[in-house]
Amino acid sequence: MTLRHMVIALGLVLAPQAALALDPPWGKEQKLRDRMVLESAKVCADGKGHYTVLIPHSPEHDGGDLYYGDGKTFTQVRPVGYPSATDGAFFEPRFFNPKANDNFRGMDYRVVSDVKLSDDFKTCALRCGEKSLPQQPVPADQAKELLRKAAYQPSPTKFQPYALLRDDKGTYYLVERGIGADNKSFRIFTGQRGQVKQQKMLNVVTDSQGEIFSTQGGDLRLVVDREEPSFWVVKSKRQKLRAVPVGENLPFIYNELGVYTGARLGTPCDDV
């Protein structure tokens, strides 16, 4: 997976802030176009109080939108990011599918899961990695009533993995970057596998040659160099670091490193 596709599609750590309200994709249903979007929405239930809402691509809606929630509040699911991605597909790095294409036009589909509906909408299923879970289609009238009463909020994922490095003693250094308008925000986590801790950031220097991240006290600096080896500085002592490709290690980052342990990523696989 290229960095470009990761910036477009991924992302993923919870930001400690109140959820902002979103308007539903059909707005206030004042226009025929909006009402047609609502009519096209399909809802699947898992029988345990969780619902997935799919709004297919259509002339009325650029869509392919996906929402997940408890029926009272629905969270927008971040899309895969590829323009012709199948309706219902979403980025899910915690569930790995080794049989999927690892490079389809620059996208690694081994970390993509999906919700699939039959053409007649008599069946739907949630796939998380290799695990397939049957869902129950919600009848259209019940679905519209549910959707009209619900509140909507954006994805809780505000940061995404940007760089991963490690030293020869097994200490990892993960750099996260904010998504969208927050792409100038960075966070750093360091530590052994499963025990990484966030470092307090004081300053960031970024240019075409790389980034320098200064942490609390000014004694610790992580230098991510685009041409030379990166290094970690402690009181002027340099520790060389090995770059670990982010795209090839997403399941490790999300399942083993420790940054995302217990985090809800706002996808239908949160409760699997």
PDB file of N, CA, C and O in Angstrom, residues 239-271:
ATOM      1  N   GLN A 239      21.028   7.003  18.357  1.00  0.00           N
ATOM      2  CA  GLN A 239      20.738   5.588  18.218  1.00  0.00           C
ATOM      3  C   GLN A 239      20.127   5.378  16.834  1.00  0.00           C
ATOM      4  O   GLN A 239      19.042   5.866  16.543  1.00  0.00           O
ATOM      5  N   LYS A 240      20.856   4.673  15.947  1.00  0.00           N
ATOM      6  CA  LYS A 240      20.343   4.452  14.601  1.00  0.00           C
ATOM      7  C   LYS A 240      19.113   3.556  14.642  1.00  0.00           C
ATOM      8  O   LYS A 240      19.021   2.636  15.448  1.00  0.00           O
ATOM      9  N   LEU A 241      18.176   3.856  13.751  1.00  0.00           N
ATOM     10  CA  LEU A 241      16.925   3.109  13.697  1.00  0.00           C
ATOM     11  C   LEU A 241      16.712   2.520  12.310  1.00  0.00           C
ATOM     12  O   LEU A 241      17.115   3.109  11.311  1.00  0.00           O
ATOM     13  N   ARG A 242      16.056   1.376  12.282  1.00  0.00           N
ATOM     14  CA  ARG A 242      15.717   0.727  11.023  1.00  0.00           C
ATOM     15  C   ARG A 242      14.266   1.054  10.671  1.00  0.00           C
ATOM     16  O   ARG A 242      13.372   0.901  11.508  1.00  0.00           O
ATOM     17  N   ALA A 243      14.040   1.490   9.437  1.00  0.00           N
ATOM     18  CA  ALA A 243      12.682   1.782   8.991  1.00  0.00           C
ATOM     19  C   ALA A 243      11.926   0.480   8.750  1.00  0.00           C
ATOM     20  O   ALA A 243      12.448  -0.451   8.116  1.00  0.00           O
ATOM     21  N   VAL A 244      10.707   0.398   9.267  1.00  0.00           N
ATOM     22  CA  VAL A 244       9.836  -0.768   9.083  1.00  0.00           C
ATOM     23  C   VAL A 244       8.664  -0.321   8.209  1.00  0.00           C
ATOM     24  O   VAL A 244       7.925   0.588   8.600  1.00  0.00           O
ATOM     25  N   PRO A 245       8.477  -0.912   7.021  1.00  0.00           N
ATOM     26  CA  PRO A 245       7.403  -0.453   6.121  1.00  0.00           C
ATOM     27  C   PRO A 245       6.036  -0.517   6.784  1.00  0.00           C
ATOM     28  O   PRO A 245       5.619  -1.573   7.252  1.00  0.00           O
ATOM     29  N   VAL A 246       5.340   0.602   6.817  1.00  0.00           N
ATOM     30  CA  VAL A 246       4.034   0.662   7.472  1.00  0.00           C
ATOM     31  C   VAL A 246       3.014  -0.213   6.746  1.00  0.00           C
ATOM     32  O   VAL A 246       2.299  -1.014   7.359  1.00  0.00           O
ATOM     33  N   GLY A 247       2.917  -0.056   5.421  1.00  0.00           N
ATOM     34  CA  GLY A 247       1.908  -0.782   4.660  1.00  0.00           C
ATOM     35  C   GLY A 247       2.009  -2.282   4.771  1.00  0.00           C
ATOM     36  O   GLY A 247       1.005  -2.992   4.687  1.00  0.00           O
ATOM     37  N   GLU A 248       3.217  -2.805   4.975  1.00  0.00           N
ATOM     38  CA  GLU A 248       3.415  -4.253   5.075  1.00  0.00           C
ATOM     39  C   GLU A 248       3.231  -4.769   6.493  1.00  0.00           C
ATOM     40  O   GLU A 248       3.263  -5.983   6.723  1.00  0.00           O
ATOM     41  N   ASN A 249       3.033  -3.872   7.443  1.00  0.00           N
ATOM     42  CA  ASN A 249       2.978  -4.280   8.847  1.00  0.00           C
ATOM     43  C   ASN A 249       1.747  -3.748   9.576  1.00  0.00           C
ATOM     44  O   ASN A 249       1.762  -3.610  10.801  1.00  0.00           O
ATOM     45  N   LEU A 250       0.675  -3.463   8.837  1.00  0.00           N
ATOM     46  CA  LEU A 250      -0.520  -2.910   9.468  1.00  0.00           C
ATOM     47  C   LEU A 250      -1.137  -3.852  10.514  1.00  0.00           C
ATOM     48  O   LEU A 250      -1.496  -3.398  11.608  1.00  0.00           O
ATOM     49  N   PRO A 251      -1.286  -5.154  10.250  1.00  0.00           N
ATOM     50  CA  PRO A 251      -1.831  -6.026  11.299  1.00  0.00           C
ATOM     51  C   PRO A 251      -0.967  -6.032  12.559  1.00  0.00           C
ATOM     52  O   PRO A 251      -1.497  -6.042  13.677  1.00  0.00           O
ATOM     53  N   PHE A 252       0.351  -5.996  12.401  1.00  0.00           N
ATOM     54  CA  PHE A 252       1.245  -5.929  13.561  1.00  0.00           C
ATOM     55  C   PHE A 252       1.034  -4.626  14.330  1.00  0.00           C
ATOM     56  O   PHE A 252       0.929  -4.622  15.561  1.00  0.00           O
ATOM     57  N   ILE A 253       0.945  -3.517  13.611  1.00  0.00           N
ATOM     58  CA  ILE A 253       0.780  -2.216  14.255  1.00  0.00           C
ATOM     59  C   ILE A 253      -0.523  -2.166  15.047  1.00  0.00           C
ATOM     60  O   ILE A 253      -0.554  -1.711  16.191  1.00  0.00           O
ATOM     61  N   TYR A 254      -1.602  -2.658  14.464  1.00  0.00           N
ATOM     62  CA  TYR A 254      -2.909  -2.542  15.102  1.00  0.00           C
ATOM     63  C   TYR A 254      -3.191  -3.622  16.137  1.00  0.00           C
ATOM     64  O   TYR A 254      -3.978  -3.405  17.055  1.00  0.00           O
ATOM     65  N   ASN A 255      -2.569  -4.791  16.004  1.00  0.00           N
ATOM     66  CA  ASN A 255      -2.887  -5.891  16.903  1.00  0.00           C
ATOM     67  C   ASN A 255      -1.822  -6.186  17.952  1.00  0.00           C
ATOM     68  O   ASN A 255      -2.145  -6.748  19.001  1.00  0.00           O
ATOM     69  N   GLU A 256      -0.575  -5.813  17.694  1.00  0.00           N
ATOM     70  CA  GLU A 256       0.503  -6.244  18.581  1.00  0.00           C
ATOM     71  C   GLU A 256       1.309  -5.111  19.198  1.00  0.00           C
ATOM     72  O   GLU A 256       1.860  -5.275  20.289  1.00  0.00           O
ATOM     73  N   LEU A 257       1.380  -3.981  18.543  1.00  0.00           N
ATOM     74  CA  LEU A 257       2.250  -2.919  19.030  1.00  0.00           C
ATOM     75  C   LEU A 257       1.762  -2.346  20.356  1.00  0.00           C
ATOM     76  O   LEU A 257       2.573  -2.017  21.230  1.00  0.00           O
ATOM     77  N   GLY A 258       0.448  -2.219  20.508  1.00  0.00           N
ATOM     78  CA  GLY A 258      -0.101  -1.744  21.777  1.00  0.00           C
ATOM     79  C   GLY A 258      -0.777  -0.388  21.715  1.00  0.00           C
ATOM     80  O   GLY A 258      -1.511  -0.021  22.632  1.00  0.00           O
ATOM     81  N   VAL A 259      -0.559   0.366  20.642  1.00  0.00           N
ATOM     82  CA  VAL A 259      -1.159   1.698  20.525  1.00  0.00           C
ATOM     83  C   VAL A 259      -2.676   1.605  20.420  1.00  0.00           C
ATOM     84  O   VAL A 259      -3.406   2.410  21.000  1.00  0.00           O
ATOM     85  N   TYR A 260      -3.170   0.622  19.688  1.00  0.00           N
ATOM     86  CA  TYR A 260      -4.587   0.545  19.369  1.00  0.00           C
ATOM     87  C   TYR A 260      -5.336  -0.500  20.189  1.00  0.00           C
ATOM     88  O   TYR A 260      -6.499  -0.786  19.914  1.00  0.00           O
ATOM     89  N   THR A 261      -4.690  -1.072  21.172  1.00  0.00           N
ATOM     90  CA  THR A 261      -5.333  -2.111  21.979  1.00  0.00           C
ATOM     91  C   THR A 261      -6.616  -1.582  22.620  1.00  0.00           C
ATOM     92  O   THR A 261      -6.601  -0.593  23.343  1.00  0.00           O
ATOM     93  N   GLY A 262      -7.715  -2.241  22.336  1.00  0.00           N
ATOM     94  CA  GLY A 262      -9.000  -1.853  22.918  1.00  0.00           C
ATOM     95  C   GLY A 262      -9.689  -0.683  22.242  1.00  0.00           C
ATOM     96  O   GLY A 262     -10.800  -0.319  22.630  1.00  0.00           O
ATOM     97  N   ALA A 263      -9.059  -0.083  21.235  1.00  0.00           N
ATOM     98  CA  ALA A 263      -9.659   1.077  20.567  1.00  0.00           C
ATOM     99  C   ALA A 263     -10.769   0.636  19.622  1.00  0.00           C
ATOM    100  O   ALA A 263     -10.664  -0.382  18.939  1.00  0.00           O
ATOM    101  N   ARG A 264     -11.832   1.390  19.597  1.00  0.00           N
ATOM    102  CA  ARG A 264     -12.881   1.190  18.604  1.00  0.00           C
ATOM    103  C   ARG A 264     -12.542   2.047  17.392  1.00  0.00           C
ATOM    104  O   ARG A 264     -12.337   3.251  17.515  1.00  0.00           O
ATOM    105  N   LEU A 265     -12.493   1.408  16.240  1.00  0.00           N
ATOM    106  CA  LEU A 265     -12.104   2.112  15.027  1.00  0.00           C
ATOM    107  C   LEU A 265     -13.297   2.602  14.220  1.00  0.00           C
ATOM    108  O   LEU A 265     -13.151   3.172  13.159  1.00  0.00           O
ATOM    109  N   GLY A 266     -14.500   2.376  14.729  1.00  0.00           N
ATOM    110  CA  GLY A 266     -15.686   2.863  14.041  1.00  0.00           C
ATOM    111  C   GLY A 266     -16.045   2.051  12.822  1.00  0.00           C
ATOM    112  O   GLY A 266     -16.610   2.576  11.862  1.00  0.00           O
ATOM    113  N   THR A 267     -15.753   0.733  12.827  1.00  0.00           N
ATOM    114  CA  THR A 267     -16.087  -0.143  11.713  1.00  0.00           C
ATOM    115  C   THR A 267     -17.034  -1.243  12.194  1.00  0.00           C
ATOM    116  O   THR A 267     -17.138  -1.508  13.389  1.00  0.00           O
ATOM    117  N   PRO A 268     -17.723  -1.921  11.272  1.00  0.00           N
ATOM    118  CA  PRO A 268     -18.614  -3.019  11.664  1.00  0.00           C
ATOM    119  C   PRO A 268     -17.889  -4.183  12.344  1.00  0.00           C
ATOM    120  O   PRO A 268     -18.557  -5.055  12.894  1.00  0.00           O
ATOM    121  N   CYS A 269     -16.565  -4.197  12.296  1.00  0.00           N
ATOM    122  CA  CYS A 269     -15.808  -5.284  12.942  1.00  0.00           C
ATOM    123  C   CYS A 269     -15.457  -4.954  14.396  1.00  0.00           C
ATOM    124  O   CYS A 269     -14.819  -5.773  15.071  1.00  0.00           O
ATOM    125  N   ASP A 270     -15.850  -3.781  14.886  1.00  0.00           N
ATOM    126  CA  ASP A 270     -15.547  -3.396  16.261  1.00  0.00           C
ATOM    127  C   ASP A 270     -16.083  -4.399  17.277  1.00  0.00           C
ATOM    128  O   ASP A 270     -15.467  -4.615  18.328  1.00  0.00           O
ATOM    129  N   ASP A 271     -17.228  -4.984  16.992  1.00  0.00           N
ATOM    130  CA  ASP A 271     -17.889  -5.855  17.962  1.00  0.00           C
ATOM    131  C   ASP A 271     -17.792  -7.331  17.604  1.00  0.00           C
ATOM    132  O   ASP A 271     -18.523  -8.164  18.139  1.00  0.00           O
TER     133      ASP A 271
END
